[in-house]
JSON list of C-alpha atoms in Angstrom, two decimals:
[
{"chain": "R", "resi": 156, "resn": "MET", "atom": "CA", "xyz": [-9.65, -40.19, 60.92]},
{"chain": "R", "resi": 157, "resn": "LYS", "atom": "CA", "xyz": [-6.36, -40.77, 59.04]},
{"chain": "R", "resi": 158, "resn": "THR", "atom": "CA", "xyz": [-7.99, -40.85, 55.58]},
{"chain": "R", "resi": 159, "resn": "SER", "atom": "CA", "xyz": [-9.83, -37.46, 56.40]},
{"chain": "R", "resi": 160, "resn": "SER", "atom": "CA", "xyz": [-6.68, -35.76, 57.59]},
{"chain": "R", "resi": 161, "resn": "MET", "atom": "CA", "xyz": [-4.90, -36.84, 54.46]},
{"chain": "R", "resi": 162, "resn": "ARG", "atom": "CA", "xyz": [-7.77, -35.24, 52.28]},
{"chain": "R", "resi": 163, "resn": "THR", "atom": "CA", "xyz": [-7.51, -32.13, 54.30]},
{"chain": "R", "resi": 164, "resn": "LEU", "atom": "CA", "xyz": [-3.76, -31.66, 53.54]},
{"chain": "R", "resi": 165, "resn": "ALA", "atom": "CA", "xyz": [-4.18, -32.33, 50.03]},
{"chain": "R", "resi": 166, "resn": "LEU", "atom": "CA", "xyz": [-6.85, -29.71, 49.72]},
{"chain": "R", "resi": 167, "resn": "ALA", "atom": "CA", "xyz": [-4.62, -27.11, 51.49]},
{"chain": "R", "resi": 168, "resn": "ALA", "atom": "CA", "xyz": [-1.90, -28.03, 49.09]},
{"chain": "R", "resi": 169, "resn": "SER", "atom": "CA", "xyz": [-4.09, -27.28, 45.99]},
{"chain": "R", "resi": 170, "resn": "ILE", "atom": "CA", "xyz": [-4.94, -23.84, 47.21]},
{"chain": "R", "resi": 171, "resn": "ALA", "atom": "CA", "xyz": [-1.50, -23.04, 48.13]},
{"chain": "R", "resi": 172, "resn": "LEU", "atom": "CA", "xyz": [0.01, -23.83, 44.97]},
{"chain": "R", "resi": 173, "resn": "PRO", "atom": "CA", "xyz": [-1.68, -21.10, 42.49]},
{"chain": "R", "resi": 174, "resn": "PHE", "atom": "CA", "xyz": [-1.26, -18.65, 45.31]},
{"chain": "R", "resi": 175, "resn": "GLY", "atom": "CA", "xyz": [2.37, -19.20, 45.64]},
{"chain": "R", "resi": 176, "resn": "LEU", "atom": "CA", "xyz": [2.63, -18.75, 41.54]},
{"chain": "R", "resi": 177, "resn": "ALA", "atom": "CA", "xyz": [0.68, -15.42, 42.07]},
{"chain": "R", "resi": 178, "resn": "VAL", "atom": "CA", "xyz": [3.06, -14.27, 44.54]},
{"chain": "R", "resi": 179, "resn": "ALA", "atom": "CA", "xyz": [5.94, -15.17, 42.25]},
{"chain": "R", "resi": 180, "resn": "GLN", "atom": "CA", "xyz": [4.39, -13.47, 39.16]},
{"chain": "R", "resi": 181, "resn": "THR", "atom": "CA", "xyz": [3.95, -10.19, 41.02]},
{"chain": "R", "resi": 182, "resn": "GLY", "atom": "CA", "xyz": [7.53, -10.11, 42.41]},
{"chain": "R", "resi": 183, "resn": "GLY", "atom": "CA", "xyz": [6.71, -11.50, 46.05]},
{"chain": "R", "resi": 184, "resn": "SER", "atom": "CA", "xyz": [7.26, -8.24, 47.59]},
{"chain": "R", "resi": 185, "resn": "THR", "atom": "CA", "xyz": [5.55, -4.61, 47.88]},
{"chain": "R", "resi": 186, "resn": "GLY", "atom": "CA", "xyz": [7.23, -1.42, 46.97]},
{"chain": "R", "resi": 187, "resn": "THR", "atom": "CA", "xyz": [8.91, -2.34, 43.65]},
{"chain": "R", "resi": 188, "resn": "GLY", "atom": "CA", "xyz": [6.24, -1.02, 41.18]},
{"chain": "R", "resi": 189, "resn": "SER", "atom": "CA", "xyz": [3.99, -2.41, 38.76]},
{"chain": "R", "resi": 190, "resn": "SER", "atom": "CA", "xyz": [5.23, -4.30, 35.56]},
{"chain": "R", "resi": 191, "resn": "ALA", "atom": "CA", "xyz": [4.17, -1.16, 33.63]},
{"chain": "R", "resi": 192, "resn": "THR", "atom": "CA", "xyz": [6.65, 0.99, 35.49]},
{"chain": "R", "resi": 193, "resn": "ALA", "atom": "CA", "xyz": [9.27, -1.67, 36.49]},
{"chain": "R", "resi": 194, "resn": "GLY", "atom": "CA", "xyz": [9.29, 0.36, 39.96]},
{"chain": "R", "resi": 195, "resn": "ARG", "atom": "CA", "xyz": [10.43, 3.56, 38.39]},
{"chain": "R", "resi": 196, "resn": "SER", "atom": "CA", "xyz": [8.50, 6.85, 38.13]},
{"chain": "R", "resi": 197, "resn": "ALA", "atom": "CA", "xyz": [9.33, 9.58, 35.53]},
{"chain": "R", "resi": 198, "resn": "PRO", "atom": "CA", "xyz": [10.94, 12.82, 37.07]},
{"chain": "R", "resi": 199, "resn": "ALA", "atom": "CA", "xyz": [8.96, 15.95, 36.37]},
{"chain": "R", "resi": 200, "resn": "ALA", "atom": "CA", "xyz": [10.50, 17.48, 33.31]},
{"chain": "R", "resi": 201, "resn": "GLN", "atom": "CA", "xyz": [12.06, 21.14, 33.60]},
{"chain": "R", "resi": 202, "resn": "ALA", "atom": "CA", "xyz": [12.62, 22.43, 30.25]},
{"chain": "R", "resi": 203, "resn": "GLY", "atom": "CA", "xyz": [15.90, 24.18, 30.05]},
{"chain": "R", "resi": 204, "resn": "THR", "atom": "CA", "xyz": [17.43, 22.41, 33.03]},
{"chain": "R", "resi": 205, "resn": "GLY", "atom": "CA", "xyz": [18.59, 19.36, 31.33]},
{"chain": "R", "resi": 206, "resn": "THR", "atom": "CA", "xyz": [15.87, 17.19, 33.14]},
{"chain": "R", "resi": 207, "resn": "ARG", "atom": "CA", "xyz": [14.03, 14.60, 31.04]},
{"chain": "R", "resi": 208, "resn": "ASN", "atom": "CA", "xyz": [10.93, 12.95, 31.38]},
{"chain": "R", "resi": 209, "resn": "ALA", "atom": "CA", "xyz": [11.80, 9.72, 29.61]},
{"chain": "R", "resi": 210, "resn": "GLU", "atom": "CA", "xyz": [10.44, 6.98, 31.74]},
{"chain": "R", "resi": 211, "resn": "THR", "atom": "CA", "xyz": [6.67, 7.37, 31.11]},
{"chain": "R", "resi": 212, "resn": "ARG", "atom": "CA", "xyz": [5.01, 5.55, 28.44]},
{"chain": "R", "resi": 213, "resn": "LYS", "atom": "CA", "xyz": [3.77, 7.48, 25.56]},
{"chain": "R", "resi": 214, "resn": "ASP", "atom": "CA", "xyz": [0.10, 8.33, 25.13]},
{"chain": "R", "resi": 215, "resn": "ASP", "atom": "CA", "xyz": [-0.94, 6.53, 21.88]},
{"chain": "R", "resi": 216, "resn": "ARG", "atom": "CA", "xyz": [-3.74, 8.75, 21.54]},
{"chain": "R", "resi": 217, "resn": "LEU", "atom": "CA", "xyz": [-1.88, 11.92, 20.80]},
{"chain": "R", "resi": 218, "resn": "ALA", "atom": "CA", "xyz": [-1.08, 12.39, 17.10]},
{"chain": "R", "resi": 219, "resn": "ARG", "atom": "CA", "xyz": [2.30, 12.05, 16.10]},
{"chain": "R", "resi": 220, "resn": "ALA", "atom": "CA", "xyz": [2.39, 15.58, 14.67]},
{"chain": "R", "resi": 221, "resn": "ASP", "atom": "CA", "xyz": [1.14, 16.92, 18.05]},
{"chain": "R", "resi": 222, "resn": "ARG", "atom": "CA", "xyz": [3.94, 14.96, 19.73]},
{"chain": "R", "resi": 223, "resn": "LYS", "atom": "CA", "xyz": [6.58, 16.49, 17.29]},
{"chain": "R", "resi": 224, "resn": "PHE", "atom": "CA", "xyz": [5.50, 20.16, 17.71]},
{"chain": "R", "resi": 225, "resn": "ILE", "atom": "CA", "xyz": [5.43, 19.68, 21.52]},
{"chain": "R", "resi": 226, "resn": "GLN", "atom": "CA", "xyz": [8.98, 18.59, 21.25]},
{"chain": "R", "resi": 227, "resn": "GLU", "atom": "CA", "xyz": [10.09, 21.27, 19.05]},
{"chain": "R", "resi": 228, "resn": "ALA", "atom": "CA", "xyz": [8.32, 24.02, 20.97]},
{"chain": "R", "resi": 229, "resn": "ALA", "atom": "CA", "xyz": [10.10, 22.90, 24.14]},
{"chain": "R", "resi": 230, "resn": "GLU", "atom": "CA", "xyz": [13.59, 22.95, 22.30]},
{"chain": "R", "resi": 231, "resn": "GLY", "atom": "CA", "xyz": [12.74, 26.50, 20.96]},
{"chain": "R", "resi": 232, "resn": "GLY", "atom": "CA", "xyz": [11.59, 27.68, 24.48]},
{"chain": "R", "resi": 233, "resn": "MET", "atom": "CA", "xyz": [14.80, 26.55, 26.25]},
{"chain": "R", "resi": 234, "resn": "PHE", "atom": "CA", "xyz": [17.02, 28.13, 23.51]},
{"chain": "R", "resi": 235, "resn": "GLU", "atom": "CA", "xyz": [15.13, 31.63, 23.72]},
{"chain": "R", "resi": 236, "resn": "VAL", "atom": "CA", "xyz": [15.36, 31.31, 27.60]},
{"chain": "R", "resi": 237, "resn": "GLN", "atom": "CA", "xyz": [18.96, 30.41, 27.60]},
{"chain": "R", "resi": 238, "resn": "ALA", "atom": "CA", "xyz": [19.92, 33.28, 24.92]},
{"chain": "R", "resi": 239, "resn": "SER", "atom": "CA", "xyz": [17.91, 35.79, 26.81]},
{"chain": "R", "resi": 240, "resn": "GLN", "atom": "CA", "xyz": [19.32, 34.88, 30.21]},
{"chain": "R", "resi": 241, "resn": "LEU", "atom": "CA", "xyz": [22.85, 35.86, 28.55]},
{"chain": "R", "resi": 242, "resn": "ALA", "atom": "CA", "xyz": [21.68, 38.90, 27.08]},
{"chain": "R", "resi": 243, "resn": "ALA", "atom": "CA", "xyz": [20.08, 40.02, 30.36]},
{"chain": "R", "resi": 244, "resn": "SER", "atom": "CA", "xyz": [23.33, 40.00, 31.89]},
{"chain": "R", "resi": 245, "resn": "LYS", "atom": "CA", "xyz": [25.46, 40.98, 29.12]},
{"chain": "R", "resi": 246, "resn": "ALA", "atom": "CA", "xyz": [23.84, 43.54, 26.96]},
{"chain": "R", "resi": 247, "resn": "SER", "atom": "CA", "xyz": [25.18, 47.04, 26.85]},
{"chain": "R", "resi": 248, "resn": "ASP", "atom": "CA", "xyz": [21.93, 48.72, 26.07]},
{"chain": "R", "resi": 249, "resn": "PRO", "atom": "CA", "xyz": [19.46, 48.96, 28.78]},
{"chain": "R", "resi": 250, "resn": "ASN", "atom": "CA", "xyz": [16.57, 48.68, 26.58]},
{"chain": "R", "resi": 251, "resn": "VAL", "atom": "CA", "xyz": [17.79, 45.23, 25.35]},
{"chain": "R", "resi": 252, "resn": "LYS", "atom": "CA", "xyz": [18.66, 44.06, 28.83]},
{"chain": "R", "resi": 253, "resn": "SER", "atom": "CA", "xyz": [14.90, 44.86, 29.71]},
{"chain": "R", "resi": 254, "resn": "PHE", "atom": "CA", "xyz": [13.68, 43.07, 26.60]},
{"chain": "R", "resi": 255, "resn": "ALA", "atom": "CA", "xyz": [15.74, 40.09, 27.51]},
{"chain": "R", "resi": 256, "resn": "GLY", "atom": "CA", "xyz": [14.58, 39.96, 31.03]},
{"chain": "R", "resi": 257, "resn": "MET", "atom": "CA", "xyz": [11.03, 40.03, 29.49]},
{"chain": "R", "resi": 258, "resn": "LEU", "atom": "CA", "xyz": [11.54, 37.20, 27.03]},
{"chain": "R", "resi": 259, "resn": "VAL", "atom": "CA", "xyz": [13.05, 35.25, 30.20]},
{"chain": "R", "resi": 260, "resn": "ASP", "atom": "CA", "xyz": [10.01, 35.61, 32.14]},
{"chain": "R", "resi": 261, "resn": "GLN", "atom": "CA", "xyz": [7.25, 34.99, 29.80]},
{"chain": "R", "resi": 262, "resn": "HIS", "atom": "CA", "xyz": [9.18, 32.18, 27.83]},
{"chain": "R", "resi": 263, "resn": "SER", "atom": "CA", "xyz": [10.24, 30.51, 31.10]},
{"chain": "R", "resi": 264, "resn": "ALA", "atom": "CA", "xyz": [6.49, 30.74, 32.04]},
{"chain": "R", "resi": 265, "resn": "ALA", "atom": "CA", "xyz": [5.39, 29.21, 28.81]},
{"chain": "R", "resi": 266, "resn": "ASN", "atom": "CA", "xyz": [7.94, 26.64, 29.04]},
{"chain": "R", "resi": 267, "resn": "ASN", "atom": "CA", "xyz": [6.64, 25.49, 32.24]},
{"chain": "R", "resi": 268, "resn": "GLU", "atom": "CA", "xyz": [3.19, 25.10, 30.99]},
{"chain": "R", "resi": 269, "resn": "LEU", "atom": "CA", "xyz": [4.25, 23.17, 28.08]},
{"chain": "R", "resi": 270, "resn": "VAL", "atom": "CA", "xyz": [6.19, 20.93, 30.60]},
{"chain": "R", "resi": 271, "resn": "GLN", "atom": "CA", "xyz": [2.80, 20.17, 32.44]},
{"chain": "R", "resi": 272, "resn": "LEU", "atom": "CA", "xyz": [1.39, 19.48, 29.28]},
{"chain": "R", "resi": 273, "resn": "ALA", "atom": "CA", "xyz": [3.71, 17.30, 27.84]},
{"chain": "R", "resi": 274, "resn": "ASN", "atom": "CA", "xyz": [3.79, 15.29, 31.49]},
{"chain": "R", "resi": 275, "resn": "GLY", "atom": "CA", "xyz": [0.04, 14.84, 31.13]},
{"chain": "R", "resi": 276, "resn": "LYS", "atom": "CA", "xyz": [0.29, 13.51, 27.61]},
{"chain": "R", "resi": 277, "resn": "LYS", "atom": "CA", "xyz": [3.31, 11.54, 28.37]},
{"chain": "R", "resi": 278, "resn": "VAL", "atom": "CA", "xyz": [5.75, 13.21, 25.94]},
{"chain": "R", "resi": 279, "resn": "GLU", "atom": "CA", "xyz": [9.39, 12.84, 26.34]},
{"chain": "R", "resi": 280, "resn": "LEU", "atom": "CA", "xyz": [10.99, 16.34, 26.25]},
{"chain": "R", "resi": 281, "resn": "PRO", "atom": "CA", "xyz": [14.40, 17.33, 25.18]},
{"chain": "R", "resi": 282, "resn": "ALA", "atom": "CA", "xyz": [16.86, 17.79, 27.86]},
{"chain": "R", "resi": 283, "resn": "ALA", "atom": "CA", "xyz": [18.55, 20.61, 25.85]},
{"chain": "R", "resi": 284, "resn": "PRO", "atom": "CA", "xyz": [18.27, 22.84, 22.87]},
{"chain": "R", "resi": 285, "resn": "PRO", "atom": "CA", "xyz": [19.45, 21.32, 19.60]},
{"chain": "R", "resi": 286, "resn": "ARG", "atom": "CA", "xyz": [23.16, 21.11, 18.94]},
{"chain": "R", "resi": 287, "resn": "ALA", "atom": "CA", "xyz": [22.79, 23.82, 16.46]},
{"chain": "R", "resi": 288, "resn": "LYS", "atom": "CA", "xyz": [21.10, 26.28, 18.65]},
{"chain": "R", "resi": 289, "resn": "ARG", "atom": "CA", "xyz": [23.88, 25.55, 21.42]},
{"chain": "R", "resi": 290, "resn": "ARG", "atom": "CA", "xyz": [26.28, 26.55, 19.11]},
{"chain": "R", "resi": 291, "resn": "ASP", "atom": "CA", "xyz": [24.41, 29.87, 18.42]},
{"chain": "R", "resi": 292, "resn": "ILE", "atom": "CA", "xyz": [24.36, 30.58, 22.18]},
{"chain": "R", "resi": 293, "resn": "ALA", "atom": "CA", "xyz": [28.14, 29.95, 22.32]},
{"chain": "R", "resi": 294, "resn": "LYS", "atom": "CA", "xyz": [28.70, 32.16, 19.23]},
{"chain": "R", "resi": 295, "resn": "LEU", "atom": "CA", "xyz": [26.64, 34.78, 20.88]},
{"chain": "R", "resi": 296, "resn": "ALA", "atom": "CA", "xyz": [28.78, 34.48, 24.05]},
{"chain": "R", "resi": 297, "resn": "LYS", "atom": "CA", "xyz": [31.88, 35.47, 22.19]},
{"chain": "R", "resi": 298, "resn": "LEU", "atom": "CA", "xyz": [30.36, 38.95, 21.13]},
{"chain": "R", "resi": 299, "resn": "SER", "atom": "CA", "xyz": [30.29, 42.05, 23.31]},
{"chain": "R", "resi": 300, "resn": "GLY", "atom": "CA", "xyz": [29.03, 45.64, 23.37]},
{"chain": "R", "resi": 301, "resn": "SER", "atom": "CA", "xyz": [26.96, 46.97, 20.49]},
{"chain": "R", "resi": 302, "resn": "GLU", "atom": "CA", "xyz": [27.81, 43.99, 18.51]},
{"chain": "R", "resi": 303, "resn": "PHE", "atom": "CA", "xyz": [26.27, 41.65, 21.17]},
{"chain": "R", "resi": 304, "resn": "ASP", "atom": "CA", "xyz": [23.26, 43.74, 21.11]},
{"chain": "R", "resi": 305, "resn": "ARG", "atom": "CA", "xyz": [22.75, 43.81, 17.44]},
{"chain": "R", "resi": 306, "resn": "HIS", "atom": "CA", "xyz": [23.31, 40.05, 17.07]},
{"chain": "R", "resi": 307, "resn": "TYR", "atom": "CA", "xyz": [20.84, 39.13, 19.96]},
{"chain": "R", "resi": 308, "resn": "VAL", "atom": "CA", "xyz": [18.10, 41.41, 18.61]},
{"chain": "R", "resi": 309, "resn": "ARG", "atom": "CA", "xyz": [18.40, 40.39, 15.07]},
{"chain": "R", "resi": 310, "resn": "GLU", "atom": "CA", "xyz": [18.87, 36.72, 15.62]},
{"chain": "R", "resi": 311, "resn": "ILE", "atom": "CA", "xyz": [16.65, 35.87, 18.64]},
{"chain": "R", "resi": 312, "resn": "GLY", "atom": "CA", "xyz": [14.45, 38.91, 19.03]},
{"chain": "R", "resi": 313, "resn": "ILE", "atom": "CA", "xyz": [13.48, 39.09, 15.31]},
{"chain": "R", "resi": 314, "resn": "LYS", "atom": "CA", "xyz": [14.34, 36.16, 13.22]},
{"chain": "R", "resi": 315, "resn": "ASP", "atom": "CA", "xyz": [13.49, 33.73, 15.92]},
{"chain": "R", "resi": 316, "resn": "HIS", "atom": "CA", "xyz": [10.44, 35.00, 16.73]},
{"chain": "R", "resi": 317, "resn": "GLN", "atom": "CA", "xyz": [9.48, 35.17, 12.96]},
{"chain": "R", "resi": 318, "resn": "GLN", "atom": "CA", "xyz": [10.03, 31.67, 12.83]},
{"chain": "R", "resi": 319, "resn": "ASP", "atom": "CA", "xyz": [8.19, 30.73, 15.92]},
{"chain": "R", "resi": 320, "resn": "ILE", "atom": "CA", "xyz": [5.10, 32.54, 14.73]},
{"chain": "R", "resi": 321, "resn": "ARG", "atom": "CA", "xyz": [5.14, 30.82, 11.44]},
{"chain": "R", "resi": 322, "resn": "LYS", "atom": "CA", "xyz": [5.20, 27.48, 13.32]},
{"chain": "R", "resi": 323, "resn": "PHE", "atom": "CA", "xyz": [2.70, 28.36, 16.03]},
{"chain": "R", "resi": 324, "resn": "GLU", "atom": "CA", "xyz": [0.15, 29.64, 13.34]},
{"chain": "R", "resi": 325, "resn": "LYS", "atom": "CA", "xyz": [0.40, 26.39, 11.44]},
{"chain": "R", "resi": 326, "resn": "ALA", "atom": "CA", "xyz": [0.01, 24.43, 14.59]},
{"chain": "R", "resi": 327, "resn": "SER", "atom": "CA", "xyz": [-3.19, 26.40, 15.66]},
{"chain": "R", "resi": 328, "resn": "LYS", "atom": "CA", "xyz": [-4.65, 25.28, 12.38]},
{"chain": "R", "resi": 329, "resn": "THR", "atom": "CA", "xyz": [-3.30, 21.44, 12.42]},
{"chain": "R", "resi": 330, "resn": "VAL", "atom": "CA", "xyz": [-2.96, 20.18, 15.96]},
{"chain": "R", "resi": 331, "resn": "LYS", "atom": "CA", "xyz": [-5.48, 17.63, 17.02]},
{"chain": "R", "resi": 332, "resn": "ASP", "atom": "CA", "xyz": [-5.29, 17.59, 20.86]},
{"chain": "R", "resi": 333, "resn": "PRO", "atom": "CA", "xyz": [-7.47, 20.30, 22.43]},
{"chain": "R", "resi": 334, "resn": "GLU", "atom": "CA", "xyz": [-5.24, 21.12, 25.37]},
{"chain": "R", "resi": 335, "resn": "LEU", "atom": "CA", "xyz": [-2.27, 21.57, 22.96]},
{"chain": "R", "resi": 336, "resn": "LYS", "atom": "CA", "xyz": [-4.15, 23.95, 20.67]},
{"chain": "R", "resi": 337, "resn": "ALA", "atom": "CA", "xyz": [-5.58, 25.87, 23.65]},
{"chain": "R", "resi": 338, "resn": "TRP", "atom": "CA", "xyz": [-1.84, 26.46, 24.57]},
{"chain": "R", "resi": 339, "resn": "VAL", "atom": "CA", "xyz": [-0.93, 27.54, 21.21]},
{"chain": "R", "resi": 340, "resn": "ASP", "atom": "CA", "xyz": [-3.64, 29.78, 20.97]},
{"chain": "R", "resi": 341, "resn": "LYS", "atom": "CA", "xyz": [-2.59, 31.46, 24.28]},
{"chain": "R", "resi": 342, "resn": "THR", "atom": "CA", "xyz": [0.99, 31.76, 23.42]},
{"chain": "R", "resi": 343, "resn": "LEU", "atom": "CA", "xyz": [0.82, 32.76, 19.84]},
{"chain": "R", "resi": 344, "resn": "PRO", "atom": "CA", "xyz": [-0.08, 36.54, 20.83]},
{"chain": "R", "resi": 345, "resn": "HIS", "atom": "CA", "xyz": [3.04, 36.88, 23.02]},
{"chain": "R", "resi": 346, "resn": "LEU", "atom": "CA", "xyz": [5.41, 35.75, 20.18]},
{"chain": "R", "resi": 347, "resn": "ARG", "atom": "CA", "xyz": [3.79, 38.42, 18.25]},
{"chain": "R", "resi": 348, "resn": "GLU", "atom": "CA", "xyz": [4.32, 41.07, 21.12]},
{"chain": "R", "resi": 349, "resn": "HIS", "atom": "CA", "xyz": [7.93, 39.78, 21.37]},
{"chain": "R", "resi": 350, "resn": "LEU", "atom": "CA", "xyz": [8.44, 40.45, 17.64]},
{"chain": "R", "resi": 351, "resn": "ALA", "atom": "CA", "xyz": [7.01, 43.73, 17.60]},
{"chain": "R", "resi": 352, "resn": "ALA", "atom": "CA", "xyz": [9.22, 44.94, 20.85]},
{"chain": "R", "resi": 353, "resn": "ALA", "atom": "CA", "xyz": [12.21, 43.54, 19.21]},
{"chain": "R", "resi": 354, "resn": "GLN", "atom": "CA", "xyz": [11.43, 45.76, 16.09]},
{"chain": "R", "resi": 355, "resn": "GLN", "atom": "CA", "xyz": [11.20, 48.77, 18.21]},
{"chain": "R", "resi": 356, "resn": "LEU", "atom": "CA", "xyz": [14.69, 48.30, 20.01]},
{"chain": "R", "resi": 357, "resn": "PRO", "atom": "CA", "xyz": [17.53, 50.71, 18.84]},
{"chain": "R", "resi": 358, "resn": "PRO", "atom": "CA", "xyz": [19.71, 48.02, 17.66]},
{"chain": "R", "resi": 359, "resn": "ALA", "atom": "CA", "xyz": [16.82, 46.99, 15.17]},
{"chain": "R", "resi": 360, "resn": "GLY", "atom": "CA", "xyz": [16.56, 50.69, 14.20]},
{"chain": "R", "resi": 361, "resn": "GLY", "atom": "CA", "xyz": [13.58, 51.46, 16.51]},
{"chain": "R", "resi": 362, "resn": "LYS", "atom": "CA", "xyz": [13.11, 54.09, 19.26]},
{"chain": "R", "resi": 363, "resn": "GLY", "atom": "CA", "xyz": [13.55, 51.47, 22.20]},
{"chain": "R", "resi": 364, "resn": "GLY", "atom": "CA", "xyz": [10.01, 51.91, 23.63]},
{"chain": "R", "resi": 365, "resn": "GLY", "atom": "CA", "xyz": [8.61, 48.37, 23.06]},
{"chain": "R", "resi": 366, "resn": "ALA", "atom": "CA", "xyz": [11.08, 46.21, 25.36]},
{"chain": "R", "resi": 367, "resn": "ALA", "atom": "CA", "xyz": [9.92, 48.41, 28.43]},
{"chain": "R", "resi": 368, "resn": "MET", "atom": "CA", "xyz": [6.05, 47.90, 27.47]},
{"chain": "R", "resi": 369, "resn": "GLY", "atom": "CA", "xyz": [6.62, 44.18, 27.36]},
{"chain": "R", "resi": 370, "resn": "HIS", "atom": "CA", "xyz": [8.53, 43.70, 30.55]},
{"chain": "R", "resi": 371, "resn": "ARG", "atom": "CA", "xyz": [5.77, 45.46, 32.53]},
{"chain": "R", "resi": 372, "resn": "GLY", "atom": "CA", "xyz": [3.41, 42.69, 31.44]},
{"chain": "R", "resi": 373, "resn": "ALA", "atom": "CA", "xyz": [5.78, 40.08, 32.03]},
{"chain": "R", "resi": 374, "resn": "ASP", "atom": "CA", "xyz": [4.55, 38.72, 35.07]},
{"chain": "R", "resi": 375, "resn": "ARG", "atom": "CA", "xyz": [0.88, 38.68, 34.21]},
{"chain": "R", "resi": 376, "resn": "PRO", "atom": "CA", "xyz": [-0.85, 35.81, 32.74]},
{"chain": "R", "resi": 377, "resn": "ASP", "atom": "CA", "xyz": [-3.15, 38.17, 30.86]},
{"chain": "R", "resi": 378, "resn": "ALA", "atom": "CA", "xyz": [-0.28, 40.33, 29.63]},
{"chain": "R", "resi": 379, "resn": "GLY", "atom": "CA", "xyz": [-1.27, 39.59, 25.78]},
{"chain": "R", "resi": 380, "resn": "LYS", "atom": "CA", "xyz": [-4.62, 41.54, 26.42]},
{"chain": "R", "resi": 381, "resn": "ALA", "atom": "CA", "xyz": [-2.76, 44.71, 27.86]},
{"chain": "R", "resi": 382, "resn": "ALA", "atom": "CA", "xyz": [0.21, 45.03, 25.65]},
{"chain": "R", "resi": 383, "resn": "GLY", "atom": "CA", "xyz": [-0.97, 46.69, 22.62]},
{"chain": "R", "resi": 384, "resn": "ALA", "atom": "CA", "xyz": [0.30, 46.49, 19.03]},
{"chain": "R", "resi": 385, "resn": "ALA", "atom": "CA", "xyz": [1.76, 43.08, 17.65]},
{"chain": "R", "resi": 386, "resn": "PRO", "atom": "CA", "xyz": [3.01, 42.45, 14.26]},
{"chain": "R", "resi": 387, "resn": "ASP", "atom": "CA", "xyz": [0.77, 40.53, 11.45]},
{"chain": "R", "resi": 388, "resn": "VAL", "atom": "CA", "xyz": [2.28, 37.23, 11.59]},
{"chain": "R", "resi": 389, "resn": "GLY", "atom": "CA", "xyz": [3.42, 36.54, 8.09]},
{"chain": "R", "resi": 390, "resn": "THR", "atom": "CA", "xyz": [5.16, 40.00, 7.93]},
{"chain": "R", "resi": 391, "resn": "ALA", "atom": "CA", "xyz": [8.18, 41.53, 9.74]},
{"chain": "R", "resi": 392, "resn": "THR", "atom": "CA", "xyz": [6.30, 44.97, 10.33]},
{"chain": "R", "resi": 393, "resn": "PRO", "atom": "CA", "xyz": [4.04, 45.65, 13.27]},
{"chain": "R", "resi": 394, "resn": "LYS", "atom": "CA", "xyz": [0.36, 45.46, 12.50]},
{"chain": "R", "resi": 395, "resn": "GLY", "atom": "CA", "xyz": [-2.95, 44.98, 14.31]},
{"chain": "R", "resi": 396, "resn": "ALA", "atom": "CA", "xyz": [-3.49, 44.10, 18.11]},
{"chain": "R", "resi": 397, "resn": "ALA", "atom": "CA", "xyz": [-2.97, 40.68, 19.92]},
{"chain": "R", "resi": 398, "resn": "THR", "atom": "CA", "xyz": [-4.46, 39.23, 22.88]},
{"chain": "R", "resi": 399, "resn": "GLY", "atom": "CA", "xyz": [-3.78, 36.14, 25.04]},
{"chain": "R", "resi": 400, "resn": "THR", "atom": "CA", "xyz": [-0.99, 34.40, 26.91]},
{"chain": "R", "resi": 401, "resn": "GLN", "atom": "CA", "xyz": [0.55, 31.50, 28.58]},
{"chain": "R", "resi": 402, "resn": "THR", "atom": "CA", "xyz": [2.56, 30.80, 31.83]},
{"chain": "R", "resi": 403, "resn": "GLY", "atom": "CA", "xyz": [3.71, 28.09, 33.68]},
{"chain": "R", "resi": 404, "resn": "ASN", "atom": "CA", "xyz": [7.00, 26.45, 30.89]},
{"chain": "R", "resi": 405, "resn": "LYS", "atom": "CA", "xyz": [9.02, 26.50, 29.36]},
{"chain": "R", "resi": 406, "resn": "THR", "atom": "CA", "xyz": [7.84, 25.08, 28.64]},
{"chain": "R", "resi": 407, "resn": "GLY", "atom": "CA", "xyz": [7.66, 26.54, 27.66]},
{"chain": "R", "resi": 408, "resn": "SER", "atom": "CA", "xyz": [8.67, 28.66, 23.98]}
]
């Protein structure tokens, strides 16, 4: 009997030892998270609000150029929303105010879509626009009256959108991720519409009809299909028609 009891205890000890090691390797408690996340989950990024989705592991399947484009598009989207929020409250021309409000609506929607896409691809988004863009907003804030209107329309409405269009046109041809390409192709027509509307504003020498048209379509995901004329991307003069759109973002752009 004594020999049998000793064998039973030895067998129990041999089972308990690896179990104890397994518990030690997993942390010995629940609710602390896996080794992949270290018990932390990434906050949902909100472009333009200073929130960063930095904790998730990157998706190595996403091409580096695609990742860079997402980050740059988020930066540009935040900048245009913040500058347009300022213009929506400070512009002296009602047409400029309307145009700025339309940009806030549509770029915020695009930015939100981009945030969702970035979270799904585990791409870390910037918490704010680049320093140079923040300086541009500070410079804009110091202006007033017609000078403010002219600067906003020229720099954000026209020049910034011309740059965006060139980047998005290139991305439409070069990005590899199909979801990102779909977002680019959906957003690009809106950027063309924004440029066409800016060129029609009085501070740009236009008649002021474009901003109101764009604002009426700001809340609809299919606004691009109903908006009418849009500029040919490589030029500064309106040409042709555009379709398509975006939501969501800021992203996002």
